[in-house]
Short mmCIF file of C-alpha atoms in Angstrom, two decimals:
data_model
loop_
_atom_site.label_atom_id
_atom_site.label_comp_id
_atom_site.label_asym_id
_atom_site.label_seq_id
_atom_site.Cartn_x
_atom_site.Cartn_y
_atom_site.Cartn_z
CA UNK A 1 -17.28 13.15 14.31
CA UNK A 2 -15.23 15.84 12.58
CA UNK A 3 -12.97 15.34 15.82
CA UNK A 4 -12.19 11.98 15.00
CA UNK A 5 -11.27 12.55 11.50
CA UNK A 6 -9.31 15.05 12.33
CA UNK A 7 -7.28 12.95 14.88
CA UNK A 8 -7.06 10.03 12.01
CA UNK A 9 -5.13 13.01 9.79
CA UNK A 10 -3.17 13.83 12.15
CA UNK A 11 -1.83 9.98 12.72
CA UNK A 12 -2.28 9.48 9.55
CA UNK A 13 0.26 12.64 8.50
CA UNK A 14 2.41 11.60 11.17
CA UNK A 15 2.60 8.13 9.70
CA UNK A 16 3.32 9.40 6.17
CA UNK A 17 6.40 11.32 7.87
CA UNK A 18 7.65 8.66 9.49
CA UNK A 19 7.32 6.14 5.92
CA UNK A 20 9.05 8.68 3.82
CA UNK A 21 12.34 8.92 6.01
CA UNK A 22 14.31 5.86 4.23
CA UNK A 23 12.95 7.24 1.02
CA UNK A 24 14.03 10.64 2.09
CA UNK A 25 17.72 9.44 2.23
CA UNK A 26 17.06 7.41 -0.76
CA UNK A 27 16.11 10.51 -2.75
CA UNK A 28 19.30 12.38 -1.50
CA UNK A 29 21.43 9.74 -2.81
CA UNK A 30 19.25 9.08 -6.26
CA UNK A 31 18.78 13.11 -6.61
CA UNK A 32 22.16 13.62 -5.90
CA UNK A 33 24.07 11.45 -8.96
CA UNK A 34 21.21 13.09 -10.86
CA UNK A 35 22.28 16.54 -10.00
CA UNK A 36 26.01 15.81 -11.79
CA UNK A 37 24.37 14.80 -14.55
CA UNK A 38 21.85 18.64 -14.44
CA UNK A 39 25.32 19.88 -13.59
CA UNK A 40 27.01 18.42 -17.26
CA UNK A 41 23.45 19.84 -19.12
CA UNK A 42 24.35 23.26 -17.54
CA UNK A 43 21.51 23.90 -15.00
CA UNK A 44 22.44 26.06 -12.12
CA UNK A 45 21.80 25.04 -8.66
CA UNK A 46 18.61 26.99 -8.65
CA UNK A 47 17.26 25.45 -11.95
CA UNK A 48 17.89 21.97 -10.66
CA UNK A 49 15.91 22.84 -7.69
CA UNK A 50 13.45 23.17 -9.98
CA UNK A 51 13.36 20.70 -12.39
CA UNK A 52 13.31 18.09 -9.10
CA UNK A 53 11.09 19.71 -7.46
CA UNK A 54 8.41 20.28 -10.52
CA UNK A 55 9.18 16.42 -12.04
CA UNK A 56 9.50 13.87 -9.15
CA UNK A 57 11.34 11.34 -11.88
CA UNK A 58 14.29 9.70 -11.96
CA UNK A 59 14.46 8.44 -14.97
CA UNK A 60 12.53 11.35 -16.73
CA UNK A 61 15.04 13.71 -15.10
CA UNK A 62 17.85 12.03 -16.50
CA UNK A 63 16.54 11.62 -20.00
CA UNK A 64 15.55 14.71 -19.84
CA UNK A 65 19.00 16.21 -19.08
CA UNK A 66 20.47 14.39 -21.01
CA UNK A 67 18.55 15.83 -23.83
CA UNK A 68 19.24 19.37 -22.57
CA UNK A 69 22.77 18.72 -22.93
CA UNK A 70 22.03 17.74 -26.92
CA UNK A 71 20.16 21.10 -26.77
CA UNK A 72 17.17 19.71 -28.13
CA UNK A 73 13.85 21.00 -29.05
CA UNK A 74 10.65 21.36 -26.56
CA UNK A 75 8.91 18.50 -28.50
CA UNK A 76 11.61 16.16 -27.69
CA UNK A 77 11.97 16.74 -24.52
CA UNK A 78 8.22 16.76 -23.98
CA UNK A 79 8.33 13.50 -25.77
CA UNK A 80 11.27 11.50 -23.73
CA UNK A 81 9.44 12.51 -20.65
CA UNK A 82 6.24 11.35 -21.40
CA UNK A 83 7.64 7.94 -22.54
CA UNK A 84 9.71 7.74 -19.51
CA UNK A 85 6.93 8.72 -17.05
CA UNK A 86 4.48 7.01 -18.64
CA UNK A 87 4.38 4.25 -15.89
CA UNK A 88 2.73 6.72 -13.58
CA UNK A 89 -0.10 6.25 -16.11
CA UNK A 90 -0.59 2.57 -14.75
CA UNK A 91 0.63 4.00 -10.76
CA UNK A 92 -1.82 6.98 -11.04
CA UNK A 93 -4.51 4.48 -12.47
CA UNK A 94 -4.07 2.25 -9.54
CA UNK A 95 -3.97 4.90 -7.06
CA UNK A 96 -7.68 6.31 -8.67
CA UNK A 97 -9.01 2.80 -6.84
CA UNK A 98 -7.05 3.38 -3.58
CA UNK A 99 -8.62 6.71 -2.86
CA UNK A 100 -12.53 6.78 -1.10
CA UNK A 101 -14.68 7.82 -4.13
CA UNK A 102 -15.74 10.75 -1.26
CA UNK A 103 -12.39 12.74 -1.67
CA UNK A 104 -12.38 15.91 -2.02
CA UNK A 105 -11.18 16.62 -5.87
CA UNK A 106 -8.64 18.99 -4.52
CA UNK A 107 -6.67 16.03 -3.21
CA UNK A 108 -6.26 14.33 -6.28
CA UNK A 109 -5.05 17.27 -7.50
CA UNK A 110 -2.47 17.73 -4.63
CA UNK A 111 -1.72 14.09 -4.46
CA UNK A 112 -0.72 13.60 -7.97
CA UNK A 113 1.89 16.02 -8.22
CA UNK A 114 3.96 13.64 -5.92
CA UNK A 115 2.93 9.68 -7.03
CA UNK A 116 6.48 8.73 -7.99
CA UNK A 117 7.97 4.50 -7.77
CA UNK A 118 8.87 5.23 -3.62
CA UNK A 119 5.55 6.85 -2.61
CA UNK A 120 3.25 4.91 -4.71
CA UNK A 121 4.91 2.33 -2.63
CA UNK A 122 4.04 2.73 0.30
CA UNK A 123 0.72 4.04 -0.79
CA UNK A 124 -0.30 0.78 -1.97
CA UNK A 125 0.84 -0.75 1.28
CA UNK A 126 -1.20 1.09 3.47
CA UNK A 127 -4.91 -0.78 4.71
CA UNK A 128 -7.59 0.35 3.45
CA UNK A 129 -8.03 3.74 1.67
CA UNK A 130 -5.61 6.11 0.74
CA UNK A 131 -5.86 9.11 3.58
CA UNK A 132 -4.75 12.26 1.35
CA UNK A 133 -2.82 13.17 4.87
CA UNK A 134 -0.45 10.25 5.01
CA UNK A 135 0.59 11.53 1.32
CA UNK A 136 1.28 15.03 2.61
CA UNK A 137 2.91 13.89 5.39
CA UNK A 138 5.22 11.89 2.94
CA UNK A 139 5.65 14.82 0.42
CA UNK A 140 7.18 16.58 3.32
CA UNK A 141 10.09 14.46 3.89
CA UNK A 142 10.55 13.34 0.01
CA UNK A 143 10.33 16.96 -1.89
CA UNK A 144 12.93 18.46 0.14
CA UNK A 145 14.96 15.20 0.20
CA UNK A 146 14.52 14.88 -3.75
CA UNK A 147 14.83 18.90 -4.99
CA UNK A 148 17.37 19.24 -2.21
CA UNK A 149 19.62 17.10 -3.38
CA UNK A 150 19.36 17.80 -6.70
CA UNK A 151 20.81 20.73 -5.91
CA UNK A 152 23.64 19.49 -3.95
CA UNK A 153 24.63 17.06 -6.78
CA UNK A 154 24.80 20.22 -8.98
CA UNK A 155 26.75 22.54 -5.79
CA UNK A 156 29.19 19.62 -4.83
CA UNK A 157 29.86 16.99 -7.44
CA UNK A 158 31.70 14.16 -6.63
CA UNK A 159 32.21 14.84 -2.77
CA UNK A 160 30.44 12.36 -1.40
CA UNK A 161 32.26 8.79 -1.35
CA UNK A 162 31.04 6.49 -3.28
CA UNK A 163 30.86 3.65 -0.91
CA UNK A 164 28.01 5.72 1.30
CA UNK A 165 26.06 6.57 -2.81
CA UNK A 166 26.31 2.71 -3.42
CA UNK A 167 25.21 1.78 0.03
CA UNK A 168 22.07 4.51 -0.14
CA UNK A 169 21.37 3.05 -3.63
CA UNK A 170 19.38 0.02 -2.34
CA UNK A 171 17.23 2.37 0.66
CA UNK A 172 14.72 2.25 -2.52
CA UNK A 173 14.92 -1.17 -3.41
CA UNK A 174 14.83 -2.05 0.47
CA UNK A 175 11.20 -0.53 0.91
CA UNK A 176 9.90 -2.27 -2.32
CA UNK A 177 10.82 -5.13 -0.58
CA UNK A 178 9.15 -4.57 2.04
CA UNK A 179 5.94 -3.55 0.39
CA UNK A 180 5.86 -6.38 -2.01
CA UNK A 181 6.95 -9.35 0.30
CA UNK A 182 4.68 -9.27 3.19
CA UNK A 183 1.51 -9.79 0.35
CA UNK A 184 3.52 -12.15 -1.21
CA UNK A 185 3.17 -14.60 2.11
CA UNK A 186 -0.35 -14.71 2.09
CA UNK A 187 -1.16 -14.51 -1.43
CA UNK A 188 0.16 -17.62 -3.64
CA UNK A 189 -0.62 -15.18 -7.11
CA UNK A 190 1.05 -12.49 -5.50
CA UNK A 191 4.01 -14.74 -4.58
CA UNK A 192 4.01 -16.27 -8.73
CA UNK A 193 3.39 -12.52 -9.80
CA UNK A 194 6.49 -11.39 -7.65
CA UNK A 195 8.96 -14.51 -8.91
CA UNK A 196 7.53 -14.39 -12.43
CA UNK A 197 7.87 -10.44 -13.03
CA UNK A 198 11.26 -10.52 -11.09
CA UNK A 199 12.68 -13.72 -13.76
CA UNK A 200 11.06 -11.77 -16.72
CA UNK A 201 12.70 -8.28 -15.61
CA UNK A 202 15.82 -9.97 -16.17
CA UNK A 203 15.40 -11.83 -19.29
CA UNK A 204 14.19 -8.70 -20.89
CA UNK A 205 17.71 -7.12 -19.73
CA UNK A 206 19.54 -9.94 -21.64
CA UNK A 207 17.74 -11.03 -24.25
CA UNK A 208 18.56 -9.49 -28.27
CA UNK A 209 15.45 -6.91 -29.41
CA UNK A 210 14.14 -6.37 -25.86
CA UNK A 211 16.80 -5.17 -24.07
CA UNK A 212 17.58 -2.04 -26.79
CA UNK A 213 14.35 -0.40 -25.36
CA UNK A 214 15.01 1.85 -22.88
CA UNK A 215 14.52 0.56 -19.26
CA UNK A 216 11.53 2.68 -18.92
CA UNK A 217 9.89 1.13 -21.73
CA UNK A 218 10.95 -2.08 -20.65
CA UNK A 219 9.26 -1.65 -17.44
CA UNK A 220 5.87 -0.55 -18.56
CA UNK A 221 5.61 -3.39 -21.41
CA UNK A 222 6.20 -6.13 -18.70
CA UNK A 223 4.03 -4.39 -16.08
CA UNK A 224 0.78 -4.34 -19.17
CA UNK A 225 1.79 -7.94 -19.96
CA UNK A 226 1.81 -9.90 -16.88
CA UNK A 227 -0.62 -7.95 -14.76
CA UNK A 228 -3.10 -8.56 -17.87
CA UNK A 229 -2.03 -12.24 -17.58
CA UNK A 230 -2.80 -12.43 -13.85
CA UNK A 231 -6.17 -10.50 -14.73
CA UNK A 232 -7.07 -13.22 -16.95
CA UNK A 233 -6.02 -16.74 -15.33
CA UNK A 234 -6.77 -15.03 -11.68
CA UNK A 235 -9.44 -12.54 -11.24
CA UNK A 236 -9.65 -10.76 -7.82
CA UNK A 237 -12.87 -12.26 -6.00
CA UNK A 238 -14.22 -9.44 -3.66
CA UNK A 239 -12.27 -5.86 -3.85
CA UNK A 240 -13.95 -4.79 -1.08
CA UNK A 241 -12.35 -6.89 0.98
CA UNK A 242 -9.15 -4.91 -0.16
CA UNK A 243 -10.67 -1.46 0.18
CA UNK A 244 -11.99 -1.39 3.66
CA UNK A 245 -12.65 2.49 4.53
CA UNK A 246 -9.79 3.50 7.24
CA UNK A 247 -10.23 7.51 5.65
CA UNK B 1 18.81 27.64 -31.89
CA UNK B 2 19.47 27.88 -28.57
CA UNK B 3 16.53 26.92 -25.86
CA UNK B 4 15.52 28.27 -22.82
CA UNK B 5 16.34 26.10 -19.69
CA UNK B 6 13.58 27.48 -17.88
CA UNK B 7 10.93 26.20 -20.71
CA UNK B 8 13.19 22.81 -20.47
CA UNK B 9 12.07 22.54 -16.95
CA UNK B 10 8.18 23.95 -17.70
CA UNK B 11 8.11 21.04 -20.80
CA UNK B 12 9.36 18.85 -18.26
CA UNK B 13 6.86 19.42 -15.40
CA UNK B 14 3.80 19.92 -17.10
CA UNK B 15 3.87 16.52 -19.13
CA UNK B 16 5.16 15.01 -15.70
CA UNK B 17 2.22 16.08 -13.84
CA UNK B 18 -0.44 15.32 -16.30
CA UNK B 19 0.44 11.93 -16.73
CA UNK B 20 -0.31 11.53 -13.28
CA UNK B 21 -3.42 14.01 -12.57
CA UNK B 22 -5.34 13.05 -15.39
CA UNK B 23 -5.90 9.06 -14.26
CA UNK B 24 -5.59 10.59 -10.69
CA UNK B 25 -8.41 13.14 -11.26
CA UNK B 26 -10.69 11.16 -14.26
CA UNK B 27 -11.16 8.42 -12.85
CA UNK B 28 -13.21 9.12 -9.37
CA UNK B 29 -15.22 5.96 -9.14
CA UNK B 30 -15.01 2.40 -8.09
CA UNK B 31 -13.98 0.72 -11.53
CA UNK B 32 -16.79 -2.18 -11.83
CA UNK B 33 -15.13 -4.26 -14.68
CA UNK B 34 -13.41 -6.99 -12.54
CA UNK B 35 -10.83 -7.42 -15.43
CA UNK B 36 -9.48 -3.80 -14.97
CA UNK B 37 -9.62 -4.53 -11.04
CA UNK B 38 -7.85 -7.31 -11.25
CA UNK B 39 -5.23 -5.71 -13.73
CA UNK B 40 -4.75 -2.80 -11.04
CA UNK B 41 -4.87 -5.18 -8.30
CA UNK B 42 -1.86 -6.70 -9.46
CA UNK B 43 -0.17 -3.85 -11.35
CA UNK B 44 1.72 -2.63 -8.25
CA UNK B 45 3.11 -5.96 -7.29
CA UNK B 46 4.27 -6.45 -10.66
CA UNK B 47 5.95 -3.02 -11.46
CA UNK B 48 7.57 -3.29 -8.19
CA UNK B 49 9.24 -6.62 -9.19
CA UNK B 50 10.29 -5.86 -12.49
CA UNK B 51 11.66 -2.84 -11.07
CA UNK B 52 13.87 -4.26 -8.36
CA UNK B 53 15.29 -6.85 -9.63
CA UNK B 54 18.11 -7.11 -10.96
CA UNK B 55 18.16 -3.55 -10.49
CA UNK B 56 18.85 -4.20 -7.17
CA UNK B 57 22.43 -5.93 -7.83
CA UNK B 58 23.17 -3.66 -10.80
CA UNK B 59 22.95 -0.18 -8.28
CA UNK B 60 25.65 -1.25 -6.15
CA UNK B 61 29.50 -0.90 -6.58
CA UNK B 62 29.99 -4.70 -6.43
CA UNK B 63 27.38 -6.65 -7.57
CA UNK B 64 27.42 -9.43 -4.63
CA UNK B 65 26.41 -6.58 -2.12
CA UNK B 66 23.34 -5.67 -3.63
CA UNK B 67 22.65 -9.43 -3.84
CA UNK B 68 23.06 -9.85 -0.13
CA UNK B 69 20.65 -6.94 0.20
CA UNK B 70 18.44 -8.54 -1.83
CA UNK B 71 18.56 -11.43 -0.02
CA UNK B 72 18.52 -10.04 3.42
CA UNK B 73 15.89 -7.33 2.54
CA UNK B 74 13.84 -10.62 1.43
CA UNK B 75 14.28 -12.61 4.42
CA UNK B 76 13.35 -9.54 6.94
CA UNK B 77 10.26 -8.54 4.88
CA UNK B 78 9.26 -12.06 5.33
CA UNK B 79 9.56 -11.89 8.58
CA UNK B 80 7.25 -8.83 8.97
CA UNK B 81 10.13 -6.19 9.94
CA UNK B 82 8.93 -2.52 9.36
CA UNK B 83 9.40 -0.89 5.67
CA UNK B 84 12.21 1.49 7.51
CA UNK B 85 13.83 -1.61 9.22
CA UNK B 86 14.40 -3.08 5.89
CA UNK B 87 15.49 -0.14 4.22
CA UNK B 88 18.15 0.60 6.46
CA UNK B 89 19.26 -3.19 6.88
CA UNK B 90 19.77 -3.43 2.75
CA UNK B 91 22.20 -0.47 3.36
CA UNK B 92 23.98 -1.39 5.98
CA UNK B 93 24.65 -4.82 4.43
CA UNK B 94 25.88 -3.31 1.31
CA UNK B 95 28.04 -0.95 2.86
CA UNK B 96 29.31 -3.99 5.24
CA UNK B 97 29.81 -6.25 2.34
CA UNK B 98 31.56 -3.69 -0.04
CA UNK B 99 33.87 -2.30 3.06
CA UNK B 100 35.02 -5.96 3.58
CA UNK B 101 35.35 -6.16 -0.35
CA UNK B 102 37.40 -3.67 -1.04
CA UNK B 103 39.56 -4.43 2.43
CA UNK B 104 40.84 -7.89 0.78
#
């Protein structure tokens, strides 16, 4: 018995690896603009190191050193990141209901220091329940990858060309893709959900009041909205059926 | 007054990790309401929308490259190619489509 889980770990780590390489060179590229901008709020390589490796945030980051730059105080720093983190409110949420009410506590402890856009991801894509080991397995490709490259962004600058930063750009966008589109197939709401959020995401980029919220923002308002919406007009029928125990 | 850049980064990481420990590590059951299932249900495929496009075409040095990423990232998923698969084939289109770009 304990045998056998301990095999499904294993697979189940090595799985995580293998998931978290594209996002590993999609953190490089991400962390590595970021770590010019660290760079400009006067963080040392060390310090960006850090701040990567202790946030897991994009856009937090950014905001954040942005504000470091304006030297401003704790509060408002404290603040900015909340507000743009706060979508790993509705992530961590979701997550809560992918993990086997059995877990151990411990590895919702581990597991949420990690639940960023990439890894909640492919999280959500995986059968089943969560198995805390395919997490760790991707932590170990996407800390180093993220933290890393932080620091490189602060160490190197503008080195690498910026045809190979545009072309890593998407490696993120890629794997939504392919996390989103497969459901989308077999599920006509999904396949609405995917169209509608994706028409809406750009209207609220365009249109006059919306669009002067910060991205962030933007995000989490549309995210509330429409998945409330689908809630309403298209209840799920049997969430077992979603939740079958692969732990 | 000048701050510490070290408290920056402790600010930083504390509020970033208990945004996501507290839902994480408060909420250990099986939600019952079927409203707030089906909200979660579908939260993921929504956030992952808004967030890609037009994201997407806006990440890229010329927008038409991310757009045929889009498209071909779309079109591959579809077809049930692996998450890495995908990945890589967005890139390698955009760096295809912007070498040819800037070439002419």
């Amino acid at each position: 018995m304990s045998k056998l889980y301990e095999t499904k770990n294993k697979t189940a780590f090595r799985e995580g690896i293998r998931d978290a390489v594209p996002i590993g060179f999609g953190y490089l590229a991400v962390s590595f603009s970021l770590g010019i901008a660290a760079r400009k709020a006067g963080l040392d390589p060390f310090q960006g190191f850090l701040a990567s490796f202790f946030n897991n945030a994009s856009a937090g980051e950014y905001a954040a050193f942005t504000l470091i730059a304006a030297n401003a105080t704790y509060l408002e720093i404290a603040l900015m990141t909340f507000i743009a983190n706060a979508r790993y409110i509705l992530m961590s949420c979701a997550l809560s209901q992918k993990m086997s009410p059995d877990t151990p506590l411990i590895h919702r402890f581990l597991i949420s220091f990690d639940v960023t856009d990439e890894l909640f991801a492919i999280s959500i894509g995986r059968p089943g329940y969560l198995n805390p080991y395919y997490s760790y397995g991707a932590f170990l490709i996407a800390l180093p990858a993220w933290s890393i490259g932080t620091t490189l962004g602060i160490i190197t600058g503008n080195i690498l060309p910026l045809r190979i930063v545009s072309a890593l750009s998407v490696a993120l966008y890629g794997m939504f893709l392919a996390v989103i589109i497969p459901p989308a197939r077999s599920n006509k709401v999904i396949l609405i959900l995917v169209i509608l959020s994706a028409l809406c995401s750009y209207l609220s980029g365009v249109l006059p009041v919306i669009s002067s919220l910060s991205g962030g923002l933007r995000t989490i308002l549309l995210t509330v909205m429409i998945s409330v919406g689908a809630a309403i007009f298209f209840p799920i029928k049997n969430p077992e059926e979603d939740a079958k125990d692969d732990a | 007054m000048t701050h510490n850049i070290y408290i920056y980064i402790l600010v930083t990481g504390l509020v970033s990790y208990l945004i996501r420990v507290l839902p994480l590590t408060l909420i250990r059951k099986q939600i019952q309401s079927r409203f707030v299932r089906s909200f979660l249900y579908y939260v993921p495929y929504v956030t992952l929308s808004v967030m890609t496009f037009p994201a997407i075409i806006e990440a890229t040095q010329v927008p038409i490259a991310g757009a045929c990423a889009l498209i071909l990232g779309m079109i591959a998923a579809w077809r049930g190619a692996s998450l890495f698969k995908v990945s890589v084939g967005c890139c390698a289109v955009v760096f295809l489509v912007e070498t040819f770009y800037y070439f002419f």
